[in-house]
Coordinates of C-alpha atoms in Angstrom, one line a residue:
L12 CA 0.0 0.0 0.0
T13 CA 1.1 3.5 -0.7
E14 CA 1.5 5.9 2.2
Q15 CA -1.7 7.7 1.0
H16 CA -3.6 4.4 1.1
Q17 CA -2.3 3.6 4.6
R18 CA -3.3 7.0 5.9
A19 CA -6.8 6.6 4.3
A20 CA -7.2 3.2 5.9
M21 CA -6.2 4.5 9.3
E22 CA -8.6 7.4 9.0
V23 CA -11.5 5.1 8.1
V24 CA -10.7 3.0 11.2
R25 CA -10.6 6.1 13.4
Q26 CA -13.9 7.4 12.1
M27 CA -15.6 4.0 12.5
L28 CA -14.3 3.7 16.1
S29 CA -15.4 7.2 16.9
Q30 CA -18.9 6.5 15.5
L31 CA -19.2 3.3 17.5
K32 CA -18.2 5.1 20.7
D33 CA -20.7 7.9 20.0
K34 CA -23.5 5.4 19.3
Q35 CA -22.6 3.6 22.6
M36 CA -23.1 6.9 24.5
N37 CA -26.3 7.9 22.7
I38 CA -28.3 4.6 22.9
D39 CA -31.2 4.8 25.3
L40 CA -30.8 1.3 26.6
P41 CA -29.5 0.2 29.9
Q42 CA -25.8 0.6 30.2
R43 CA -25.3 -3.2 30.5
T44 CA -27.1 -3.9 27.3
T45 CA -25.4 -1.1 25.4
S46 CA -22.0 -2.3 26.5
E47 CA -22.8 -5.9 25.5
V48 CA -23.9 -4.8 22.0
C49 CA -21.2 -2.2 21.2
N50 CA -18.1 -3.3 23.0
P51 CA -17.2 -6.3 20.8
A52 CA -17.3 -4.1 17.7
I53 CA -15.2 -1.4 19.5
V54 CA -12.7 -4.0 20.7
Q55 CA -12.3 -5.4 17.2
L56 CA -11.9 -1.9 15.7
E57 CA -9.3 -1.1 18.4
E58 CA -7.4 -4.3 17.6
L59 CA -7.6 -3.5 13.8
H60 CA -6.3 0.0 14.6
E61 CA -3.4 -1.4 16.5
M62 CA -2.6 -3.9 13.7
L63 CA -2.7 -1.2 11.1
N64 CA -0.3 0.9 13.2
V65 CA 2.1 -2.0 13.4
F66 CA 1.7 -2.5 9.6
V67 CA 2.3 1.2 8.9
G68 CA 5.4 1.1 11.1
G69 CA 6.7 -1.9 9.2
V70 CA 6.1 -0.2 5.8
E71 CA 7.8 2.9 7.0
T72 CA 10.8 0.9 8.1
L73 CA 11.0 -0.9 4.8
T74 CA 10.6 2.4 2.9
N75 CA 13.5 3.9 5.0
D76 CA 15.6 0.8 4.4
G77 CA 14.9 1.0 0.6
Q78 CA 15.9 4.7 0.6
R79 CA 19.1 3.9 2.5
L80 CA 20.0 1.2 0.0
V81 CA 19.4 3.5 -2.9
N82 CA 21.7 6.1 -1.3
E83 CA 24.4 3.5 -0.8
L84 CA 24.0 2.3 -4.4
L85 CA 24.4 5.9 -5.6
Q86 CA 27.6 6.3 -3.5
I87 CA 29.0 3.0 -5.0
Q88 CA 28.1 4.0 -8.5
T89 CA 29.9 7.3 -7.9
V90 CA 33.1 5.7 -6.6
L91 CA 33.2 2.7 -8.9
P92 CA 34.5 4.5 -12.0
T93 CA 37.4 6.0 -10.1
L94 CA 38.3 2.7 -8.5
T95 CA 38.1 0.9 -11.9
E96 CA 40.4 3.6 -13.4
D97 CA 42.9 3.3 -10.6
L98 CA 43.0 -0.5 -11.0
S99 CA 43.6 -0.3 -14.7
K100 CA 46.8 1.9 -14.3

């Protein structure tokens, strides 16, 4: 997923979690019944949110590693012609 897609997915989860929490507060049922109905969904969304955060962190790490490798490759490509020339002398 691109960074834009990751952020969009995280925002959807945040909005869904917020809506479920709002519904839980606004339902005119006894608190016990409301909690029984809404909490499993909220717990699942919170777990999904946590998993997405871990996933996003992993993607960021891979992106940073990829950029570091590109930078190292550019350095090697810059030095290689000079080393090749020195060896041929």
